[in-house]
Each structure stands twice: as C-alpha cells, then as structure tokens.
XYZ file of C-alpha atoms in Angstrom:
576
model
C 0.000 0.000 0.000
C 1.403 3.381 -0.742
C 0.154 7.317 -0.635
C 1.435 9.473 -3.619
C 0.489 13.140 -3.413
C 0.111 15.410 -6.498
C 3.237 15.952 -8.792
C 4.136 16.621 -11.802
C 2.003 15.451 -14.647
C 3.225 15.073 -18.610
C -0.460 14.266 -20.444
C 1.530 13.438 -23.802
C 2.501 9.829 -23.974
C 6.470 9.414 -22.942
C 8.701 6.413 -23.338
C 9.673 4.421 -20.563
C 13.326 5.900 -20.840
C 12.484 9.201 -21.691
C 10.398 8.992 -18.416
C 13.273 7.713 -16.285
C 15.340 11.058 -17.561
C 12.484 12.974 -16.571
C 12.390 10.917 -12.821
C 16.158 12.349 -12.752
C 15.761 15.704 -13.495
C 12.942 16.197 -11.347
C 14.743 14.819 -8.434
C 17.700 17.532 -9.560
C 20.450 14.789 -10.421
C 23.407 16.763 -11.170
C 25.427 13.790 -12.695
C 24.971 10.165 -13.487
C 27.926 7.773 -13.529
C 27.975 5.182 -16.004
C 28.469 2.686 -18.616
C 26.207 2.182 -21.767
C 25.465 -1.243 -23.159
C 22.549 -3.285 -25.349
C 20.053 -3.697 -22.513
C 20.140 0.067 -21.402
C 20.424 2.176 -24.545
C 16.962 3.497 -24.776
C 18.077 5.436 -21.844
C 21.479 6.563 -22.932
C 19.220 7.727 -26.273
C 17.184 10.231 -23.915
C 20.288 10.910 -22.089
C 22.337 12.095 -25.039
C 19.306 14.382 -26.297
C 18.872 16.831 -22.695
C 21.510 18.691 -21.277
C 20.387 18.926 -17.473
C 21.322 16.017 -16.586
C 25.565 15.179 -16.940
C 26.918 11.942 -17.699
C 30.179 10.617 -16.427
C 31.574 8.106 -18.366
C 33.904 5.575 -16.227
C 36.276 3.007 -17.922
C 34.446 -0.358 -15.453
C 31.012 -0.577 -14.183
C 32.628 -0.979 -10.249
C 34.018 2.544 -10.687
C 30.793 3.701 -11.243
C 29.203 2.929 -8.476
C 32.089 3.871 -6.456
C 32.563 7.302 -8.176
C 28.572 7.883 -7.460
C 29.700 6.739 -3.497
C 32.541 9.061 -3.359
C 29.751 12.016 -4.502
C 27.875 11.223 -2.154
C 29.553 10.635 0.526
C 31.337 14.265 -0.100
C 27.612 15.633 -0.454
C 24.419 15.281 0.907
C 22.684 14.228 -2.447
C 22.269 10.813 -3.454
C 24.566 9.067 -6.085
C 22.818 7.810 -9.534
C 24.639 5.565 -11.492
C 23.445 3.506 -14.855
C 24.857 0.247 -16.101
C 23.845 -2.588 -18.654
C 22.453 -5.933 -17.910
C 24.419 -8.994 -16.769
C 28.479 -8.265 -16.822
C 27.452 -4.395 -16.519
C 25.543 -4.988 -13.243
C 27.590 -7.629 -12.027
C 30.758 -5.488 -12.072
C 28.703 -3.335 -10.231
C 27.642 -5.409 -7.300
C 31.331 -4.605 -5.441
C 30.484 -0.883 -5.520
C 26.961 -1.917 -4.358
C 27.928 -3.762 -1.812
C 30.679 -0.718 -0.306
C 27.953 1.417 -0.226
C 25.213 -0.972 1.299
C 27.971 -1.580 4.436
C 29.004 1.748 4.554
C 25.091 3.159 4.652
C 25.737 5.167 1.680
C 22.385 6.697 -0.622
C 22.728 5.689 -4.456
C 20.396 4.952 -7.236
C 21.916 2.052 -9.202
C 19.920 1.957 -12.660
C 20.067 -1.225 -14.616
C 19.133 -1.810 -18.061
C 17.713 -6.033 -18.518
C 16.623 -8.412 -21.289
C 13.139 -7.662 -22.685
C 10.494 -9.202 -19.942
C 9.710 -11.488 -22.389
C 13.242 -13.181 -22.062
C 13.606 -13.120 -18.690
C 14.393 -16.712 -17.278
C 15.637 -18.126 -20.953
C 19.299 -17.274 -20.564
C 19.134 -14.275 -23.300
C 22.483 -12.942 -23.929
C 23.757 -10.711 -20.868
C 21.076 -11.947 -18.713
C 21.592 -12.044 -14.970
C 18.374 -11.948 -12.423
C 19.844 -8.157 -11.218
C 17.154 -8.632 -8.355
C 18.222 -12.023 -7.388
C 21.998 -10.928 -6.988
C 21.954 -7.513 -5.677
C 19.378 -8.587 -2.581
C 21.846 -9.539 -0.249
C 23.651 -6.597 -0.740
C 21.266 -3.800 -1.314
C 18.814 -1.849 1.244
C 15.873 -2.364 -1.442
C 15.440 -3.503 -4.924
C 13.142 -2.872 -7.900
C 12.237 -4.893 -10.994
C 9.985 -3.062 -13.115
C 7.797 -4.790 -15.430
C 5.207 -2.205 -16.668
C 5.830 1.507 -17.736
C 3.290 3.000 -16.115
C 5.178 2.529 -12.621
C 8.636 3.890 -13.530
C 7.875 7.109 -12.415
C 6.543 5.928 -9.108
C 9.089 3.249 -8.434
C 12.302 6.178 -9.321
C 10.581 8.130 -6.561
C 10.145 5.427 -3.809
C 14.199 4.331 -4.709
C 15.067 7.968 -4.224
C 13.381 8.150 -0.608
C 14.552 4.480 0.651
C 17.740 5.513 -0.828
C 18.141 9.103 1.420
C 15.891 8.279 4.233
C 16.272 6.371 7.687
C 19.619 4.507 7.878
C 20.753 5.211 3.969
C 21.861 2.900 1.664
C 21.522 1.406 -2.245
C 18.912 0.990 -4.481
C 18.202 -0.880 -7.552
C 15.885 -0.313 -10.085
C 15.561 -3.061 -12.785
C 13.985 -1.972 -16.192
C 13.520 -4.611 -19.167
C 14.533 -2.993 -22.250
C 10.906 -3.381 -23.889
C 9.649 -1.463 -20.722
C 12.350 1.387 -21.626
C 10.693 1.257 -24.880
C 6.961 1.380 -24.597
C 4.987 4.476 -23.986
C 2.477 6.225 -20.920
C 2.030 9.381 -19.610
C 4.249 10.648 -16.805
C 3.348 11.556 -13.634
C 5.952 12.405 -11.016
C 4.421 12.236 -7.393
C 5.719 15.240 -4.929
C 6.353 12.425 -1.957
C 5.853 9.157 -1.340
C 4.971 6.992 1.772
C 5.297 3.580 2.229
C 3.273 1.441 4.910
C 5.922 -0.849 5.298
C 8.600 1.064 5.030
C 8.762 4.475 7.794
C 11.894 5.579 8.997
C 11.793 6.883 12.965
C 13.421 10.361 13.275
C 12.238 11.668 16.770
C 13.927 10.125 19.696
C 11.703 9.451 22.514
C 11.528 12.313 24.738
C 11.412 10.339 28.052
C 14.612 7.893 26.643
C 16.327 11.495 26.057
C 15.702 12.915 29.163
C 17.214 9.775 31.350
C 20.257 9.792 28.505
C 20.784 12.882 29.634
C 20.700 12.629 33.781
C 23.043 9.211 33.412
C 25.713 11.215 31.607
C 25.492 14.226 33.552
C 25.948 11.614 36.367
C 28.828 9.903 34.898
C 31.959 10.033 36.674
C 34.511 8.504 34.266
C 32.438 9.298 30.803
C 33.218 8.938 27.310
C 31.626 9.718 23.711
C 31.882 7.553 20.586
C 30.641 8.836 17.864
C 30.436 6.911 14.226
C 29.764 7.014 10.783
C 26.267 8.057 11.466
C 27.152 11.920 12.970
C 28.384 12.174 9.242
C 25.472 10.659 7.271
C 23.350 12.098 9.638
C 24.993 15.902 9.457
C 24.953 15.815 13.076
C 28.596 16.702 13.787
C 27.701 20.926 14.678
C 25.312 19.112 16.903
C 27.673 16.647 18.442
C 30.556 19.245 18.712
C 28.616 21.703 20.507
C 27.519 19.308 23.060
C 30.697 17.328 23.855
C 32.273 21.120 24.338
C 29.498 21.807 26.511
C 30.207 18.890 28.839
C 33.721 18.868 28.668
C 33.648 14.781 27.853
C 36.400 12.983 25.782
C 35.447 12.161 22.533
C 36.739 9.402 20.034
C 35.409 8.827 16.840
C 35.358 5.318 14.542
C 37.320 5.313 10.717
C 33.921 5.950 9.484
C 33.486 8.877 11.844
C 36.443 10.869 11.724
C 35.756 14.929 11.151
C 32.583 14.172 13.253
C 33.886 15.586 15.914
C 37.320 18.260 14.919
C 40.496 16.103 15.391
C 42.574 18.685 16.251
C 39.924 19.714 19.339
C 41.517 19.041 22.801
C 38.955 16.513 23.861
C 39.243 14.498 21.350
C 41.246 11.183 22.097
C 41.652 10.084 17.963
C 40.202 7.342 16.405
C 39.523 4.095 18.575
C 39.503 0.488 16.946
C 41.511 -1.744 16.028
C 44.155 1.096 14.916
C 43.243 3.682 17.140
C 44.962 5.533 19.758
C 45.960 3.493 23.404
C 43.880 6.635 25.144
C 40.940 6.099 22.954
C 40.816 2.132 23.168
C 41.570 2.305 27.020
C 39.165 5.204 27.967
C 36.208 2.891 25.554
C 36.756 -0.191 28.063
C 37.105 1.816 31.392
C 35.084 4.624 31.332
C 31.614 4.164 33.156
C 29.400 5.772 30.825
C 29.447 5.294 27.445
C 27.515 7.381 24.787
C 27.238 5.670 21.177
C 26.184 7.814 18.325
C 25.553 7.135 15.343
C 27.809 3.778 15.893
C 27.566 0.305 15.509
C 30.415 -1.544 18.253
C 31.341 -3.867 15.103
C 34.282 -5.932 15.212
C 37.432 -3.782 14.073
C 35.842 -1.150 16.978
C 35.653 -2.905 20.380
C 37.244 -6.197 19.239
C 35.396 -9.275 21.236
C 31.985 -8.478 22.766
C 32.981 -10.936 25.640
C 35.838 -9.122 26.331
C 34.256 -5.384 25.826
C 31.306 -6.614 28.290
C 34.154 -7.519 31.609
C 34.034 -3.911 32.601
C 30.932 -2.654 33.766
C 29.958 0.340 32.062
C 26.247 1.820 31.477
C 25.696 2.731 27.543
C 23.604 5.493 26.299
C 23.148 4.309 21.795
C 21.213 7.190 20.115
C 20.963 5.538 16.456
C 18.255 5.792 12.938
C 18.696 1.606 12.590
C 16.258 -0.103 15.649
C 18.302 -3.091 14.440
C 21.765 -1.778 15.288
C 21.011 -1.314 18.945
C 21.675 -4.325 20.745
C 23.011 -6.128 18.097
C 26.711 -6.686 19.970
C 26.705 -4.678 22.698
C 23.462 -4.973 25.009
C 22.694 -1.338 25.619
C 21.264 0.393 28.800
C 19.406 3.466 27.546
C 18.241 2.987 23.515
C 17.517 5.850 21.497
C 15.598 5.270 18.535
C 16.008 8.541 15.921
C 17.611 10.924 13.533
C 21.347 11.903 15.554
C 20.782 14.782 14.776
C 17.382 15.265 15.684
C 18.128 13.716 19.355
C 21.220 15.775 19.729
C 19.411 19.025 19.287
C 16.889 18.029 22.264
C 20.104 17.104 24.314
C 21.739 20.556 23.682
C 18.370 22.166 24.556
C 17.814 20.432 27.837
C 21.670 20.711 28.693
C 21.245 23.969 28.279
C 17.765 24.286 30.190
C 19.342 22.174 32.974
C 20.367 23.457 36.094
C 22.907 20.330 36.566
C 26.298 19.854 35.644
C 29.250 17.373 35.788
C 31.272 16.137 38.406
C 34.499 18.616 37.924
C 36.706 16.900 40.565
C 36.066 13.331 39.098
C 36.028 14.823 35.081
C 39.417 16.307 36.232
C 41.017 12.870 37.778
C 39.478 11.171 34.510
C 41.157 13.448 32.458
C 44.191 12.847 34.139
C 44.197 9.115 33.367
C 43.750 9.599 29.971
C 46.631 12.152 30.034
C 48.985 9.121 31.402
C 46.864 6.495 28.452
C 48.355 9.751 25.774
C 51.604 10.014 27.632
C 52.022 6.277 25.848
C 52.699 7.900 22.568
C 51.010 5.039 20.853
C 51.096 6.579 17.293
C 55.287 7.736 17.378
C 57.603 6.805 14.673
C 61.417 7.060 12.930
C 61.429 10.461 12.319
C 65.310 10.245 11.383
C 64.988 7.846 8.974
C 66.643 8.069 5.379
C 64.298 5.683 4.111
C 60.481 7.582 3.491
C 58.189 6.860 6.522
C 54.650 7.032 5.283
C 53.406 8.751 8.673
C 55.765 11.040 7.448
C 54.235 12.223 4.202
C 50.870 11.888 5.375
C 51.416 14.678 8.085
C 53.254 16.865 5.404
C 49.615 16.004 3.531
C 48.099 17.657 6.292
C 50.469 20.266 6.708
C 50.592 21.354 3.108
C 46.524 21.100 3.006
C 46.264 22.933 6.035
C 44.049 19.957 7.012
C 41.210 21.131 4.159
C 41.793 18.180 2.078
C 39.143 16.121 0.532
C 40.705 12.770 1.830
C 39.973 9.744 -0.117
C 41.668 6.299 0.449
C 42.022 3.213 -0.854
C 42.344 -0.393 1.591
C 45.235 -1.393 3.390
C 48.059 0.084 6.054
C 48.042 3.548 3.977
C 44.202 3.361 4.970
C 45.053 3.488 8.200
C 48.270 5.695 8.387
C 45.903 8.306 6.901
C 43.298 8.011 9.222
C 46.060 8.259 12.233
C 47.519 11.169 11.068
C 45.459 13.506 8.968
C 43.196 15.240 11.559
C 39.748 15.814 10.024
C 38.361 19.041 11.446
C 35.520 18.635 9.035
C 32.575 16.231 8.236
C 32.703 14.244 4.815
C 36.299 15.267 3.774
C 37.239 11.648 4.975
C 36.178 9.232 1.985
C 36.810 5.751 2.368
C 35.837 2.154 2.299
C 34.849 0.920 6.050
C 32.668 -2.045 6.655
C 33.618 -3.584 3.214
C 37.250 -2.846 2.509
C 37.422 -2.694 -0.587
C 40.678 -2.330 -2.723
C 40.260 -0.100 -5.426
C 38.153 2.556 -4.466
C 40.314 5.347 -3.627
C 40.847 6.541 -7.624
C 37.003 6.755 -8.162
C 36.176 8.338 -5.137
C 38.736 10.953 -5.898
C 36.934 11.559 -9.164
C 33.692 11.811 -7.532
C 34.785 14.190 -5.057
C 35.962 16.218 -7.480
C 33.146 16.167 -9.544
C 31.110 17.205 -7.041
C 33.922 20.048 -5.369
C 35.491 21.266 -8.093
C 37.633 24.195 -6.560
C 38.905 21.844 -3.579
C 41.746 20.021 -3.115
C 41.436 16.410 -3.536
C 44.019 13.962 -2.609
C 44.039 9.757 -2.884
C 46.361 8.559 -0.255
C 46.778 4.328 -1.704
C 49.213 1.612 -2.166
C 50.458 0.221 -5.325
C 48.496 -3.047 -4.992
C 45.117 -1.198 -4.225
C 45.585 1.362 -6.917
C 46.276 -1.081 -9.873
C 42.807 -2.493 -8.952
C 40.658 0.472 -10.695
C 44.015 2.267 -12.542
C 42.097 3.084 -15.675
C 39.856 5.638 -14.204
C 43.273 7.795 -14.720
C 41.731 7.405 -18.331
C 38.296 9.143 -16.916
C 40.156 11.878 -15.036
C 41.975 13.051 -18.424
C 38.372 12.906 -19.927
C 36.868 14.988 -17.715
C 39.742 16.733 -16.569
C 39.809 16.397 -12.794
C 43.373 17.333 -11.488
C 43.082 15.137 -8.140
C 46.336 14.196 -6.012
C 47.521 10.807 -6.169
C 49.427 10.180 -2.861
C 51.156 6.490 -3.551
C 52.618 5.378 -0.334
C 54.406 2.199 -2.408
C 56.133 -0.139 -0.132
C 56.077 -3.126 -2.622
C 53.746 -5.552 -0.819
C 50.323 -5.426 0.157
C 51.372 -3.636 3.515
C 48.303 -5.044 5.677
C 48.437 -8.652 4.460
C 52.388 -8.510 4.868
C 51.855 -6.732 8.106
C 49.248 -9.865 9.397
C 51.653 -12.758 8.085
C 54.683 -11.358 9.730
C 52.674 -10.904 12.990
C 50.453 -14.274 12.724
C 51.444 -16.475 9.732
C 55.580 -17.019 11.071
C 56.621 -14.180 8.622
C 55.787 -16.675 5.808
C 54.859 -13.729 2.855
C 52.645 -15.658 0.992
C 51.444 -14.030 -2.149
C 52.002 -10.785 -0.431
C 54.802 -9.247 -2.561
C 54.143 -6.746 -5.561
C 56.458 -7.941 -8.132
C 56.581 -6.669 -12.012
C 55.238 -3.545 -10.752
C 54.477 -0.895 -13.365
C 56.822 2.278 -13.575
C 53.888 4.838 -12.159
C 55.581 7.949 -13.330
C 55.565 6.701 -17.428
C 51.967 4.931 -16.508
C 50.330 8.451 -15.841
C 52.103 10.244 -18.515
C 50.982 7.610 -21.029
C 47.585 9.008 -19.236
C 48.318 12.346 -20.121
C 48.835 13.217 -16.580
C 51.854 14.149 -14.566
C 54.228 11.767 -12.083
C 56.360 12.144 -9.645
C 58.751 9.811 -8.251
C 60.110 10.955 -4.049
C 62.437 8.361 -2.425
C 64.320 10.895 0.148
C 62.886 11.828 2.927
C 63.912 15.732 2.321
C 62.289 15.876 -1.009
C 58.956 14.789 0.383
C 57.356 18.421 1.076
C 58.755 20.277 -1.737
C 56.881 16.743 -4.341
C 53.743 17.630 -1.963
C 53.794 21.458 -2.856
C 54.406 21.455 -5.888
C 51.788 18.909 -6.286
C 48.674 20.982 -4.947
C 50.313 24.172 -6.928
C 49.878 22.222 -10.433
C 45.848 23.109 -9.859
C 44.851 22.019 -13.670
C 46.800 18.289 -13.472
C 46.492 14.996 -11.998
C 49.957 14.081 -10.125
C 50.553 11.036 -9.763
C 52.826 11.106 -6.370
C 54.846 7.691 -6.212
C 56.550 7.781 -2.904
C 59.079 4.852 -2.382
C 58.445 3.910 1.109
C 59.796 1.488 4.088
C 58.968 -1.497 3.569
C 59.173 -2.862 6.533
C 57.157 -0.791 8.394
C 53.901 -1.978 10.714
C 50.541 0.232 11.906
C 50.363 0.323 15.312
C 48.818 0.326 17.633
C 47.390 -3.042 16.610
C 44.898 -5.135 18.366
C 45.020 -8.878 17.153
C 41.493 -10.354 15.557
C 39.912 -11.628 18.775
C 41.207 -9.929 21.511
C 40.176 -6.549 23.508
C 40.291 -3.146 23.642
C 43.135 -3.482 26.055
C 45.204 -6.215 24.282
C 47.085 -3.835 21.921
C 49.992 -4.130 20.542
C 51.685 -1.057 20.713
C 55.228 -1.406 19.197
C-alpha cells in the first residue's frame, strides 16, 4: 500500500526511458555515472538528447558505483549511477555492496533483457534482483511503464531516508521502450517502510541525567554523525560537557580532530587513550555507531568492565546487536542531539568537575604512551611522514579519499579531520580499489577543492584506468602512492600471525607509475628521500589544472600500530 500526493504530470505519452530522464531531473540529479550497453540504450538515447542532466563516463562498471559513493559521501545528495544488464551490473555489485555496508544513498539503474526473455538465458542476462538482494537496502524490478515514475521516486526516498543505503531499479529494455504518460508524485509513503526520526523524549531525558551523572564518561561517535549531518550538533555538546570524545574510521571529522577533547580514532588502529578510555570509562555514549568488530574487538571481552551505555541511532536493528545497551535511542542523531543541547542547556545540573578532572588525568597518562610515534630520522620515506606533510601542506582542508590497506590506516592516524565528509573511504567492506574513483567523484562534485588519494600500489592497480576518466573529464586530483612493494596489511598480518611466511604478499613486475600516468596524459612524480617529500607535496597541490601522480618509495618494513590482534580486547594492543 502506498500514498502518492500530487506531482508533476506530462499528459503526452512518454517512453519508458524518456520517463526515467524525466524521474532524474525532477529529483535535480546533477550527474549520473555510467556505462552504456545493449540492454540500457533506450536510456542513454534520452540521455544524449537533454543537457540537465551530466553523464560521467567511467572506464568499469565498479568505478561507477564507487565514483557515485565518493559524490555522495562528499555531499548530501544521493549518487545515480546507470549500467547494462548482466556483466554491466555484475561489475557493479562490489560498488553496491561498499555502499550498502558503509550506509551510503545511491540509485543504481540497470538496463535487462526484454520481460519477455527473462528466465531463458538471453544474452547478458543475470536476475539483477536475485543478486543484488543480499547486498542492497531495497530492490526494484519493473515490469510495466506505467510505474517507472513511481518506483524512481520510492528508490530515491529508501535511498536518502532512515539509515541510507543502495537501491536498484531493474527496467527490461521493452519497458524502456513502450509508452504512458508521466506523472511524477511530490512524496511518497510507504506502509511498510517508515523511517523513525524523533527520539523518545522520556529515553532522552534519562540519557541525559546518566551522563550528567557519569563520573569517568566517554563519547563515541560513528559514521552516522556524518550521514546524519549531526557533527555541529555533536561538537557543541561534547564542548558543553567537557567529555572525551573518540570517533570510529567511518566517523572521523565528526567531531574536529585537532579539538583538545578528542582522544583520535579508537579500533583496532586507534589511539591506546581512545581504546583504554572505551573499556574503562563508566558511561558510554554511542552515536551514530555500531560496536562492530574492528571497533571494540570481542563483545565478551568489551562486556568484563561494567559500564552503562547510552546508543542514540536511525537503525532499531543496530542497537543491541553486539553490545546490550542500557538506555536505547531510537532517531535521527541529529534530531536527538538538538533536544540534548536544549535540555543541557535548560538544565540546572552539571558534571562532576573533581572526578572529570582525575578522569582526564588518566587519559593524560593512556596519551603520555605515545602510541602513534615513529622514525622520524629515517633516510628511508616513513609514510606517517608524508601523510602529516599532507596535512600540513593542506592545512588539514583536504578532501581525503583512500584506498584499503596500512596507507588506509596511516591516513586516518595522522590527517586530523576538522571537518565532516572530507574523509572518503571504504569501512565495513574494505574494498581495494576505491580510492581513484572516489577521488573523481569528489571532485566532480567540489570542483575548486583540493582532492588527494592517499593508496598503495596493490590497491591502486585495482581500478588504474579511471586515470583514463580523469583526463576525460579533466579532474586534477592528487595521487598520494605510499608504495612499499607488498600489500602492507596482508604482509603486516603474516609477519605478525602467519611465522613471517609472505605468501602471495609481494608486488612484483610492478608498473613504472611515473611513465603509466604520462601515457595518461597526466603528470608523475617519483620521491624516495625523505627531504624531497614536502617540496613533491607542494608542488603537487600548486599544479591546480593536473592529476599528479605522487609515487613515494616507502619502508617497507614498516607496521601500523597500535594493533589489536582479531579476537582480543580493547586493552590487548599491541603497541610497538
């Protein structure tokens, strides 16, 4: 069952594609990323003959998707992206499935074989529905043209609403073809389907008298401050308290990195002050987080200390799920933060100071640790090292985008996000490959900032032809190449757990990345002294019309640490 209200309303007869155009203009789609083929081209037809609507041609279907998540993950707007039937939307499905982990809002639009073939194994034939579900937040097959319109606006609002994520939308090639009039509904509502976004008001108010209670308290803030543009919000509250803050890889810019009370990222990479203040603090306040596994490590080792935990997330299902919770808030961060700053402010109480200051204190000895110090006298290039003189040459104003691995994590250490949704990367998935395309989505969507791609030669070979869709479009992004000649993290996990036995692990016959980007048209750079790593970096960001291609020859044997080992606890790090 579903409620439409009025919209806009064509009376001449339109073609299925020309009506999913007209779905994309009317929900203001800026770009489209894409790859044409058989099944869809009834669509790129209507595409080629309007101008509102921009089309970004990638070089593989996966960068697609992932350019569309890097836009959108930069943006508030949800990523569109159009690919053929059966290789096109299987190439697709790893993009799909980074955003669908990562809660990330696309439209993923799929061209199939004519309804009437569906089910006889026509050529390029794959059930999109069928192998997308596990992996999507919804999924449309559309069989009749007279419910494109609607179905393009209920895939929009799943897509942006509640806790985001993917959406398919399926259309038969004879459906793209036939005719009906168009109606575009205003809104949409769904019966099955309605997102909570007001916290409940009594839940808030104990939230609030537990952590103004809370002697040794600490906030944790996740992925959903940024999808949820809650981080003004979270910031202003946090300073109004006084309470240490640490925020999860998918979180970082949240809360400012550089602010005093925050403790850096926690996990299985974060800081010792940030990991040990998560397992003994007394209360906890989750936002926006989901206490997955590369966060608190094992449940049963998290749950020894007795804490009480305040979770204030959009997803019903994500509360509880590890971590049994004491005070569940079910609604929009953002939404529920506001009523905390309001009563906090309306509220004659305040905290402890004597027991803030002796908590403060501790974590002060946790910091004194230096968990996150390095060679800095080495002749050989330390990647910490460039990626502070990233920060320090971006003034920390970077778009950030990554790629999978121990640069991943490097970057996340030491590049200090004061900002929401400058941090692009690949969380819950990991996937290798994405850092290029995000780069180029970014920059599609911010075309006066800077944009840098801190990777590693084995993650950036993965999607290395999208330095063919840069040249096309001409998007000057930063490639930072922190290339050790192994797959750092894999190395990093057989020397540590596999009796240094490097199985696989080393990055032989690799190309020569300088030629490889000219032969792009682009510009490269090859740094292997320390002293010539600022001046590469500067001259980099001042080349504003030209991809550089920045390959940095780097230690390899260096580890990320802190570590904590698959399995164990917050307090079972591994700090040198």
């Amino acid at each position: 069952m579903e409620m439409t209200t009025p919209g806009v309303t064509t009376h001449a007869e339109l073609t299925g594609a020309e009506i999913t155009i007209r779905c994309l203009q009317e929900e203001g789609v800026e770009f489209v990323f894409g790859y044409p083929g058989g099944a869809i081209l009834p669509i790129y037809d209507e595409m080629f003959k309007q101008d509102k609507v921009k089309h970004i041609l990638v070089r593989h279907e996966q960068a697609a998707v992932h350019g569309a998540d890097g836009y959108a993950r930069s943006t508030e707007k949800v990523g569109v992206v159009m690919v053929t039937s059966g290789p096109g939307v299987t190439n697709a499905i790893t993009g799909i499935a980074t955003a669908f982990m990562d809660s990330i809002p696309l439209v993923i639009i799929s061209g199939q074989v004519p309804t009437h073939a569906i089910g006889e194994d026509a050529f390029q034939e794959v059930d999109a529905v069928g192998v997308t579900r596990p992996c999507v937040k919804h999924n449309f097959l559309v069989k009749d043209v007279r419910d494109i319109a609607v179905t393009m606006k209920k895939a929009f609002y799943i897509a942006r609403t509640g806790r985001p994520g993917p959406v398919v939308v399926d259309i038969p090639k004879d459906v793209q073809q036939h005719k009906a009039q168009f109606h575009y509904p205003d809104s949409v509502s769904l019966r099955s389907y309605n997102p909570v976004v007001k916290g409940h008001a009594g839940q808030i108010k104990k939230a609030l008298q537990l952590i103004l209670q809370a002697k040794r308290p600490m906030f944790y803030a996740g992925g959903g401050v940024i999808l949820g543009n809650a981080s003004v919000e979270l910031t202003q509250f946090v300073r109004a308290l006084g309470y240490p803050c640490t925020n999860t890889l998918m979180g970082l810019g949240g809360f400012p990195g550089t602010d005093p009370l925050s403790t850096g990222m926690l996990g299985m990479h974060g800081t010792f002050e940030s990991n040990m203040a998560m397992q003994h603090c007394d209360v906890l306040v989750a936002i926006g987080a989901r206490f997955d596994d590369r966060v608190i490590g094992n449940p049963k080792h998290f749950n020894q200390e007795h804490r009480q935990i305040v979770h204030i997330d959009v997803d019903p299902s994500s509360i509880s799920k590890r971590v049994k919770v004491d005070i569940p808030i079910v609604g929009d961060v953002r939404d529920v933060l506001q009523e905390l700053n309001r009563q906090l402010a309306a509220s004659r109480d305040r905290p402890d100071v004597e027991a803030l200051k002796a908590w403060w204190g501790q974590i002060a000895e946790w910091k004194s640790r230096d968990c996150l110090k390095y060679d800095r006298n080495s002749a050989i290039i330390k990647p910490q090292f460039v990626v502070e003189k990233l920060f320090e040459v971006t003034k920390g104003d970077a778009y950030v985008t990554s790629d999978v691995g121990q640069h991943q994590m490097w970057a996340a250490q030491f590049y200090k996000f004061n900002q929401p949704r400058r941090w692009i990367n690949s969380g819950g998935l990991g996937t290798m490959g994405v850092g290029l395309p995000y780069a180029l989505g970014v920059k599609i969507a911010h075309r006066d900032a800077d944009v840098a791609c801190v990777t590693g030669e084995a993650s950036i070979l993965m999607c290395i032809q999208e330095l063919s869709t840069a040249k096309q479009y001409r998007l000057p992004v930063k490639i930072v190449n922190l290339n050790n000649r192994y797959m750092g993290m894999v190395r990093q996990w057989q020397q540590f757990f596999h009796g240094n036995r490097y199985s696989e692990s080393y990055m032989d016959a690799l190309p020569d990345f300088v030629k490889l980007a000219e032969s792009f048209g682009h510009v490269g750079m090859r740094i292997d002294k320390p002293g010539d790593v600022e001046g590469a970096l500067r001259e980099a960001f001042a080349r504003k019309d030209d991809l550089v291609f920045m390959d940095f020859i780097t230690d390899q044997t260096e580890n990320v640490f802190p570590m904590i080992p698959g399995g164990k606890g917050l307090s079972e790090m591994i700090l040198v």
